PDB file of C-alpha atoms in Angstrom:
ATOM      1  CA  GLU D 671      -0.064   0.428   0.055  1.00 67.00           C
ATOM      2  CA  THR D 672       1.471   3.124  -0.840  1.00 74.00           C
ATOM      3  CA  GLY D 673      -1.334   5.432   1.043  1.00 93.00           C
ATOM      4  CA  VAL D 674      -3.100   6.497  -2.299  1.00 97.00           C
ATOM      5  CA  THR D 675      -5.907   4.770  -3.051  1.00 97.00           C
ATOM      6  CA  GLN D 676      -8.035   5.168  -6.118  1.00 98.00           C
ATOM      7  CA  THR D 677     -11.613   4.366  -7.209  1.00 97.00           C
ATOM      8  CA  PRO D 678     -13.267   2.261  -9.384  1.00 97.00           C
ATOM      9  CA  ARG D 679     -10.237  -0.320 -10.171  1.00 96.00           C
ATOM     10  CA  HIS D 680     -12.129  -0.844 -13.595  1.00 97.00           C
ATOM     11  CA  LEU D 681     -14.655   1.114 -15.492  1.00 96.00           C
ATOM     12  CA  VAL D 682     -16.342   0.555 -18.506  1.00 95.00           C
ATOM     13  CA  MET D 683     -17.988   3.466 -20.059  1.00 93.00           C
ATOM     14  CA  GLY D 684     -19.953   4.390 -23.334  1.00 90.00           C
ATOM     15  CA  MET D 685     -19.008   7.328 -25.225  1.00 89.00           C
ATOM     16  CA  THR D 686     -21.834   9.490 -23.890  1.00 88.00           C
ATOM     17  CA  ASN D 687     -21.526   8.507 -20.314  1.00 89.00           C
ATOM     18  CA  LYS D 688     -20.899  10.646 -17.752  1.00 94.00           C
ATOM     19  CA  LYS D 689     -18.652   9.280 -14.824  1.00 95.00           C
ATOM     20  CA  SER D 690     -15.794  10.550 -12.171  1.00 97.00           C
ATOM     21  CA  LEU D 691     -12.862   8.778 -10.974  1.00 98.00           C
ATOM     22  CA  LYS D 692     -11.867   9.519  -7.360  1.00 98.00           C
ATOM     23  CA  CYS D 693      -8.420   9.541  -5.632  1.00 98.00           C
ATOM     24  CA  GLU D 694      -7.436   9.830  -2.048  1.00 98.00           C
ATOM     25  CA  GLN D 695      -4.358  10.290  -0.337  1.00 97.00           C
ATOM     26  CA  HIS D 696      -3.338   9.417   3.266  1.00 94.00           C
ATOM     27  CA  LEU D 697       0.259  10.596   3.407  1.00 94.00           C
ATOM     28  CA  GLY D 698      -0.474  14.417   4.107  1.00 94.00           C
ATOM     29  CA  HIS D 699       0.993  15.448   0.631  1.00 93.00           C
ATOM     30  CA  ASN D 700       0.457  18.963  -0.923  1.00 91.00           C
ATOM     31  CA  ALA D 701       0.523  18.020  -4.224  1.00 92.00           C
ATOM     32  CA  MET D 702      -1.676  15.816  -6.644  1.00 94.00           C
ATOM     33  CA  TYR D 703      -1.353  14.374 -10.228  1.00 94.00           C
ATOM     34  CA  TRP D 704      -3.461  12.766 -12.825  1.00 95.00           C
ATOM     35  CA  TYR D 705      -1.240  10.671 -15.283  1.00 95.00           C
ATOM     36  CA  LYS D 706      -2.467   8.901 -18.389  1.00 96.00           C
ATOM     37  CA  GLN D 707      -0.862   5.366 -18.977  1.00 95.00           C
ATOM     38  CA  SER D 708      -1.367   3.805 -22.456  1.00 92.00           C
ATOM     39  CA  ALA D 709       0.493   0.800 -23.685  1.00 85.00           C
ATOM     40  CA  LYS D 710       3.765   0.972 -25.004  1.00 78.00           C
ATOM     41  CA  LYS D 711       3.767   5.004 -24.358  1.00 86.00           C
ATOM     42  CA  PRO D 712       5.395   6.706 -21.221  1.00 88.00           C
ATOM     43  CA  LEU D 713       3.519   8.262 -18.703  1.00 91.00           C
ATOM     44  CA  GLU D 714       1.327  11.364 -19.610  1.00 91.00           C
ATOM     45  CA  LEU D 715       1.329  14.032 -17.036  1.00 91.00           C
ATOM     46  CA  MET D 716      -2.173  15.596 -17.242  1.00 93.00           C
ATOM     47  CA  PHE D 717      -2.820  17.569 -14.451  1.00 93.00           C
ATOM     48  CA  VAL D 718      -0.855  18.986 -11.179  1.00 91.00           C
ATOM     49  CA  TYR D 719      -2.728  20.246  -8.108  1.00 92.00           C
ATOM     50  CA  SER D 720      -0.396  22.259  -5.377  1.00 87.00           C
ATOM     51  CA  LEU D 721      -2.138  22.991  -2.474  1.00 82.00           C
ATOM     52  CA  GLU D 722      -5.327  22.207  -3.961  1.00 81.00           C
ATOM     53  CA  GLU D 723      -5.297  25.071  -6.818  1.00 82.00           C
ATOM     54  CA  ARG D 724      -4.153  23.267 -10.407  1.00 83.00           C
ATOM     55  CA  VAL D 725      -0.630  24.189 -11.322  1.00 79.00           C
ATOM     56  CA  GLU D 726      -0.436  22.475 -14.804  1.00 71.00           C
ATOM     57  CA  ASN D 727      -2.553  21.498 -17.290  1.00 70.00           C
ATOM     58  CA  ASN D 728      -1.137  19.656 -20.250  1.00 71.00           C
ATOM     59  CA  SER D 729      -3.276  20.454 -23.362  1.00 84.00           C
ATOM     60  CA  VAL D 730      -5.660  17.815 -22.133  1.00 92.00           C
ATOM     61  CA  PRO D 731      -9.113  17.936 -23.950  1.00 93.00           C
ATOM     62  CA  SER D 732     -12.099  19.399 -22.211  1.00 93.00           C
ATOM     63  CA  ARG D 733     -13.724  16.163 -21.695  1.00 95.00           C
ATOM     64  CA  PHE D 734     -11.565  15.506 -19.055  1.00 96.00           C
ATOM     65  CA  SER D 735     -12.268  17.716 -16.136  1.00 95.00           C
ATOM     66  CA  PRO D 736     -10.072  17.725 -12.616  1.00 95.00           C
ATOM     67  CA  GLU D 737     -11.640  18.495  -9.499  1.00 95.00           C
ATOM     68  CA  CYS D 738      -9.395  18.878  -6.055  1.00 95.00           C
ATOM     69  CA  PRO D 739     -11.901  19.952  -3.387  1.00 94.00           C
ATOM     70  CA  ASN D 740      -8.885  19.677  -0.624  1.00 93.00           C
ATOM     71  CA  SER D 741      -5.418  18.208  -0.233  1.00 90.00           C
ATOM     72  CA  SER D 742      -6.475  14.717   0.294  1.00 95.00           C
ATOM     73  CA  HIS D 743      -8.794  14.245  -2.557  1.00 97.00           C
ATOM     74  CA  LEU D 744      -8.803  14.445  -6.378  1.00 97.00           C
ATOM     75  CA  PHE D 745     -11.167  13.558  -8.701  1.00 97.00           C
ATOM     76  CA  LEU D 746     -11.369  13.353 -12.532  1.00 97.00           C
ATOM     77  CA  HIS D 747     -14.650  13.894 -14.585  1.00 97.00           C
ATOM     78  CA  LEU D 748     -15.110  12.500 -17.516  1.00 96.00           C
ATOM     79  CA  HIS D 749     -17.707  13.102 -20.277  1.00 94.00           C
ATOM     80  CA  THR D 750     -18.050  12.258 -24.042  1.00 93.00           C
ATOM     81  CA  LEU D 751     -14.998  10.354 -24.328  1.00 94.00           C
ATOM     82  CA  GLN D 752     -13.346   8.443 -26.772  1.00 94.00           C
ATOM     83  CA  PRO D 753     -12.403   5.023 -27.510  1.00 94.00           C
ATOM     84  CA  GLU D 754      -8.862   6.518 -27.394  1.00 94.00           C
ATOM     85  CA  ASP D 755      -8.948   7.689 -24.099  1.00 96.00           C
ATOM     86  CA  SER D 756      -9.109   4.186 -22.947  1.00 96.00           C
ATOM     87  CA  ALA D 757      -5.873   3.391 -20.665  1.00 96.00           C
ATOM     88  CA  LEU D 758      -4.897   3.195 -17.121  1.00 96.00           C
ATOM     89  CA  TYR D 759      -5.663   6.616 -15.155  1.00 98.00           C
ATOM     90  CA  LEU D 760      -2.886   6.965 -12.546  1.00 97.00           C
ATOM     91  CA  CYS D 761      -2.951   9.300  -9.544  1.00 97.00           C
ATOM     92  CA  ALA D 762      -0.270  10.508  -7.682  1.00 95.00           C
ATOM     93  CA  SER D 763       0.775  12.375  -4.652  1.00 94.00           C
ATOM     94  CA  SER D 764       4.182  14.029  -3.529  1.00 92.00           C
ATOM     95  CA  PRO D 765       5.138  16.485  -0.313  1.00 90.00           C
ATOM     96  CA  GLY D 766       5.751  19.225  -2.762  1.00 82.00           C
ATOM     97  CA  GLN D 767       5.030  20.069  -6.282  1.00 73.00           C
ATOM     98  CA  THR D 768       8.660  19.585  -7.856  1.00 70.00           C
ATOM     99  CA  ASP D 769      11.620  17.691  -6.803  1.00 65.00           C
ATOM    100  CA  TYR D 770      10.142  14.858  -4.720  1.00 79.00           C
ATOM    101  CA  GLU D 771       9.277  11.370  -5.314  1.00 84.00           C
ATOM    102  CA  GLN D 772       5.625  10.630  -6.350  1.00 90.00           C
ATOM    103  CA  TYR D 773       3.431   8.392  -4.854  1.00 93.00           C
ATOM    104  CA  PHE D 774       1.189   6.258  -6.999  1.00 95.00           C
ATOM    105  CA  GLY D 775      -2.293   4.501  -6.444  1.00 96.00           C
ATOM    106  CA  PRO D 776      -3.027   1.581  -8.494  1.00 96.00           C
ATOM    107  CA  GLY D 777      -4.756   3.195 -11.276  1.00 97.00           C
ATOM    108  CA  THR D 778      -8.386   3.092 -12.845  1.00 97.00           C
ATOM    109  CA  ARG D 779      -8.337   0.874 -16.018  1.00 97.00           C
ATOM    110  CA  LEU D 780     -10.741   2.810 -18.196  1.00 97.00           C
ATOM    111  CA  THR D 781     -12.554   1.371 -21.160  1.00 96.00           C
ATOM    112  CA  VAL D 782     -14.377   3.679 -23.739  1.00 95.00           C
ATOM    113  CA  THR D 783     -16.884   1.483 -25.776  1.00 92.00           C
TER     114      THR D 783
ATOM    115  CA  GLY U 303      10.466  17.776 -26.241  1.00 34.00           C
ATOM    116  CA  GLU U 304      11.926  15.360 -23.369  1.00 40.00           C
ATOM    117  CA  SER U 305      13.149  11.726 -24.692  1.00 47.00           C
ATOM    118  CA  VAL U 306      13.626   9.271 -22.280  1.00 60.00           C
ATOM    119  CA  GLY U 307      13.788   6.172 -23.406  1.00 56.00           C
ATOM    120  CA  LEU U 308      15.081   2.444 -22.342  1.00 51.00           C
ATOM    121  CA  HIS U 309      17.468   0.569 -24.384  1.00 53.00           C
ATOM    122  CA  LEU U 310      15.253  -2.776 -24.336  1.00 58.00           C
ATOM    123  CA  PRO U 311      11.512  -3.288 -23.819  1.00 85.00           C
ATOM    124  CA  THR U 312      12.009  -6.800 -22.400  1.00 91.00           C
ATOM    125  CA  LEU U 313      14.843  -8.458 -20.306  1.00 93.00           C
ATOM    126  CA  SER U 314      15.129 -12.129 -18.881  1.00 95.00           C
ATOM    127  CA  VAL U 315      17.250 -13.018 -16.051  1.00 96.00           C
ATOM    128  CA  GLN U 316      17.820 -16.519 -14.165  1.00 97.00           C
ATOM    129  CA  GLU U 317      16.884 -16.273 -10.415  1.00 97.00           C
ATOM    130  CA  GLY U 318      20.067 -15.322  -8.536  1.00 97.00           C
ATOM    131  CA  ASP U 319      21.670 -13.521 -11.094  1.00 97.00           C
ATOM    132  CA  ASN U 320      22.175  -9.472 -11.626  1.00 97.00           C
ATOM    133  CA  SER U 321      19.941  -7.470 -13.745  1.00 96.00           C
ATOM    134  CA  ILE U 322      20.850  -4.383 -15.538  1.00 96.00           C
ATOM    135  CA  ILE U 323      18.368  -1.762 -16.652  1.00 95.00           C
ATOM    136  CA  ASN U 324      19.379   0.902 -18.887  1.00 93.00           C
ATOM    137  CA  CYS U 325      17.674   4.480 -19.830  1.00 93.00           C
ATOM    138  CA  ALA U 326      18.831   7.059 -22.070  1.00 92.00           C
ATOM    139  CA  TYR U 327      17.850  10.581 -21.609  1.00 91.00           C
ATOM    140  CA  SER U 328      18.036  13.697 -23.577  1.00 85.00           C
ATOM    141  CA  ASN U 329      17.884  16.764 -21.618  1.00 90.00           C
ATOM    142  CA  SER U 330      21.366  17.770 -20.408  1.00 91.00           C
ATOM    143  CA  ALA U 331      19.923  19.850 -17.934  1.00 91.00           C
ATOM    144  CA  SER U 332      18.010  17.485 -16.138  1.00 92.00           C
ATOM    145  CA  ASP U 333      19.023  16.845 -12.476  1.00 91.00           C
ATOM    146  CA  TYR U 334      17.212  14.320 -10.721  1.00 92.00           C
ATOM    147  CA  PHE U 335      16.383  11.176 -11.925  1.00 94.00           C
ATOM    148  CA  ILE U 336      14.180   8.063 -10.313  1.00 94.00           C
ATOM    149  CA  TRP U 337      13.740   4.626 -11.038  1.00 96.00           C
ATOM    150  CA  TYR U 338      10.059   3.595 -10.739  1.00 95.00           C
ATOM    151  CA  LYS U 339       9.061  -0.575 -10.259  1.00 96.00           C
ATOM    152  CA  GLN U 340       5.546  -1.313 -12.068  1.00 95.00           C
ATOM    153  CA  GLU U 341       4.063  -4.993 -11.099  1.00 94.00           C
ATOM    154  CA  SER U 342       0.969  -5.978 -12.942  1.00 90.00           C
ATOM    155  CA  GLY U 343      -2.331  -4.631 -11.782  1.00 87.00           C
ATOM    156  CA  LYS U 344      -0.402  -1.860  -9.658  1.00 91.00           C
ATOM    157  CA  GLY U 345       0.668   1.821  -9.873  1.00 93.00           C
ATOM    158  CA  PRO U 346       4.377   2.540 -10.011  1.00 94.00           C
ATOM    159  CA  GLN U 347       6.533   2.310  -6.743  1.00 94.00           C
ATOM    160  CA  PHE U 348       9.496   4.037  -6.136  1.00 93.00           C
ATOM    161  CA  ILE U 349      12.608   2.192  -6.082  1.00 95.00           C
ATOM    162  CA  ILE U 350      15.374   4.647  -5.600  1.00 96.00           C
ATOM    163  CA  ASP U 351      16.645   8.047  -7.024  1.00 94.00           C
ATOM    164  CA  ILE U 352      19.842  10.070  -7.871  1.00 95.00           C
ATOM    165  CA  ARG U 353      20.575  13.565  -8.188  1.00 93.00           C
ATOM    166  CA  SER U 354      23.014  14.788 -10.657  1.00 94.00           C
ATOM    167  CA  ASN U 355      25.982  15.977  -8.352  1.00 95.00           C
ATOM    168  CA  MET U 356      26.180  12.037  -7.956  1.00 96.00           C
ATOM    169  CA  ASP U 357      27.055   9.149 -10.179  1.00 97.00           C
ATOM    170  CA  LYS U 358      26.322   6.507  -8.021  1.00 98.00           C
ATOM    171  CA  ARG U 359      23.717   5.404  -5.494  1.00 97.00           C
ATOM    172  CA  GLN U 360      23.053   2.306  -3.661  1.00 97.00           C
ATOM    173  CA  GLY U 361      19.830   0.690  -2.062  1.00 95.00           C
ATOM    174  CA  GLN U 362      18.678  -2.602  -0.614  1.00 93.00           C
ATOM    175  CA  ARG U 363      19.938  -4.780  -3.580  1.00 96.00           C
ATOM    176  CA  VAL U 364      19.806  -1.762  -6.122  1.00 98.00           C
ATOM    177  CA  THR U 365      22.168   0.325  -7.327  1.00 98.00           C
ATOM    178  CA  VAL U 366      21.869   3.196  -9.828  1.00 98.00           C
ATOM    179  CA  LEU U 367      24.223   4.354 -12.017  1.00 98.00           C
ATOM    180  CA  LEU U 368      24.088   8.232 -13.556  1.00 97.00           C
ATOM    181  CA  ASN U 369      26.562   8.842 -16.535  1.00 96.00           C
ATOM    182  CA  LYS U 370      25.926  12.462 -17.368  1.00 94.00           C
ATOM    183  CA  THR U 371      28.389  12.508 -20.135  1.00 94.00           C
ATOM    184  CA  VAL U 372      26.239  10.452 -22.211  1.00 95.00           C
ATOM    185  CA  LYS U 373      23.341  10.985 -20.335  1.00 95.00           C
ATOM    186  CA  HIS U 374      22.714   7.440 -19.466  1.00 95.00           C
ATOM    187  CA  LEU U 375      21.186   5.765 -16.050  1.00 95.00           C
ATOM    188  CA  SER U 376      21.260   2.351 -15.200  1.00 96.00           C
ATOM    189  CA  LEU U 377      19.537   0.314 -12.863  1.00 97.00           C
ATOM    190  CA  GLN U 378      21.128  -2.791 -11.402  1.00 97.00           C
ATOM    191  CA  ILE U 379      19.463  -5.524  -9.180  1.00 98.00           C
ATOM    192  CA  ALA U 380      21.195  -7.616  -7.273  1.00 97.00           C
ATOM    193  CA  ALA U 381      20.458 -11.455  -7.045  1.00 97.00           C
ATOM    194  CA  THR U 382      17.434 -10.880  -8.931  1.00 97.00           C
ATOM    195  CA  GLN U 383      14.560 -12.706  -7.289  1.00 97.00           C
ATOM    196  CA  PRO U 384      11.058 -13.826  -8.928  1.00 96.00           C
ATOM    197  CA  GLY U 385       9.317 -10.776  -7.016  1.00 96.00           C
ATOM    198  CA  ASP U 386      11.238  -8.352  -8.993  1.00 97.00           C
ATOM    199  CA  SER U 387       9.495  -9.496 -12.451  1.00 97.00           C
ATOM    200  CA  ALA U 388       7.818  -6.233 -13.144  1.00 96.00           C
ATOM    201  CA  VAL U 389       8.185  -3.154 -15.588  1.00 94.00           C
ATOM    202  CA  TYR U 390      11.033  -0.832 -14.660  1.00 95.00           C
ATOM    203  CA  PHE U 391      11.130   2.756 -15.905  1.00 91.00           C
ATOM    204  CA  CYS U 392      13.106   6.009 -15.013  1.00 94.00           C
ATOM    205  CA  ALA U 393      11.852   9.558 -14.910  1.00 93.00           C
ATOM    206  CA  GLU U 394      13.747  12.588 -15.382  1.00 92.00           C
ATOM    207  CA  SER U 395      13.092  15.977 -14.433  1.00 89.00           C
ATOM    208  CA  VAL U 396      14.821  19.428 -14.277  1.00 85.00           C
ATOM    209  CA  THR U 397      14.363  20.676 -10.631  1.00 74.00           C
ATOM    210  CA  GLY U 398      11.278  22.793 -10.492  1.00 67.00           C
ATOM    211  CA  ASN U 399       9.623  20.988 -13.478  1.00 73.00           C
ATOM    212  CA  GLN U 400       7.859  17.879 -14.053  1.00 81.00           C
ATOM    213  CA  PHE U 401       9.064  14.572 -14.354  1.00 87.00           C
ATOM    214  CA  TYR U 402       9.354  12.619 -17.815  1.00 89.00           C
ATOM    215  CA  PHE U 403       8.782   9.284 -18.009  1.00 90.00           C
ATOM    216  CA  GLY U 404      10.611   6.330 -19.911  1.00 88.00           C
ATOM    217  CA  THR U 405       8.311   3.680 -21.903  1.00 86.00           C
ATOM    218  CA  GLY U 406       9.570   1.171 -19.522  1.00 90.00           C
ATOM    219  CA  THR U 407      11.427  -2.448 -19.594  1.00 92.00           C
ATOM    220  CA  SER U 408       9.580  -5.610 -18.936  1.00 94.00           C
ATOM    221  CA  LEU U 409      11.697  -7.616 -16.676  1.00 96.00           C
ATOM    222  CA  THR U 410      10.919 -11.188 -16.348  1.00 96.00           C
ATOM    223  CA  VAL U 411      12.962 -13.633 -13.601  1.00 96.00           C
ATOM    224  CA  ILE U 412      13.366 -17.110 -14.432  1.00 95.00           C
ATOM    225  CA  PRO U 413      13.002 -19.598 -11.631  1.00 92.00           C
TER     226      PRO U 413
END
């Protein structure tokens, strides 16, 4: 256990659905991240939150909408996704935004049909 | 843009042998590097890190070597065990900026 939990672990959704991914960290960290992991590709950073404020948005399509209500919770709201959005979505946290190792959750395996 | 790659996508080693996993990076300004291990069905797990003011760092059964001249990073695992079977990938960053991750090397330990 890394102290970072993600729910659900698996999600299948249609292109017209709306769903949300949840991440919770129990480490007292100040920064949280969403990554996308596709087969045979490097981890792609999607969003970074530091002290509940978004500090990084790497040109992610608007069909992905993050929310960070407090320093322990991070959500990724999904709507009108495309099949190419199918991937493993990983949440991570770190003590600070930069220059720290990141602790990853187990990920949510998302399949868009 | 950043380019972090690994020399081999797969590596098979006999149990008890030493493993060496390599990583090349392209940004000479990168000054912080991390190796992660990702087992099937799990998220990446921190193994060891190294900063650019060091050439070598040792952990428990693992050693990371950094060659800044050729922008090369390696992870050595001593006495490889079946539990070491996983995907290993490196990550680099310039202090104060985001990490860039490699694609990973899949290590299989043969009993």
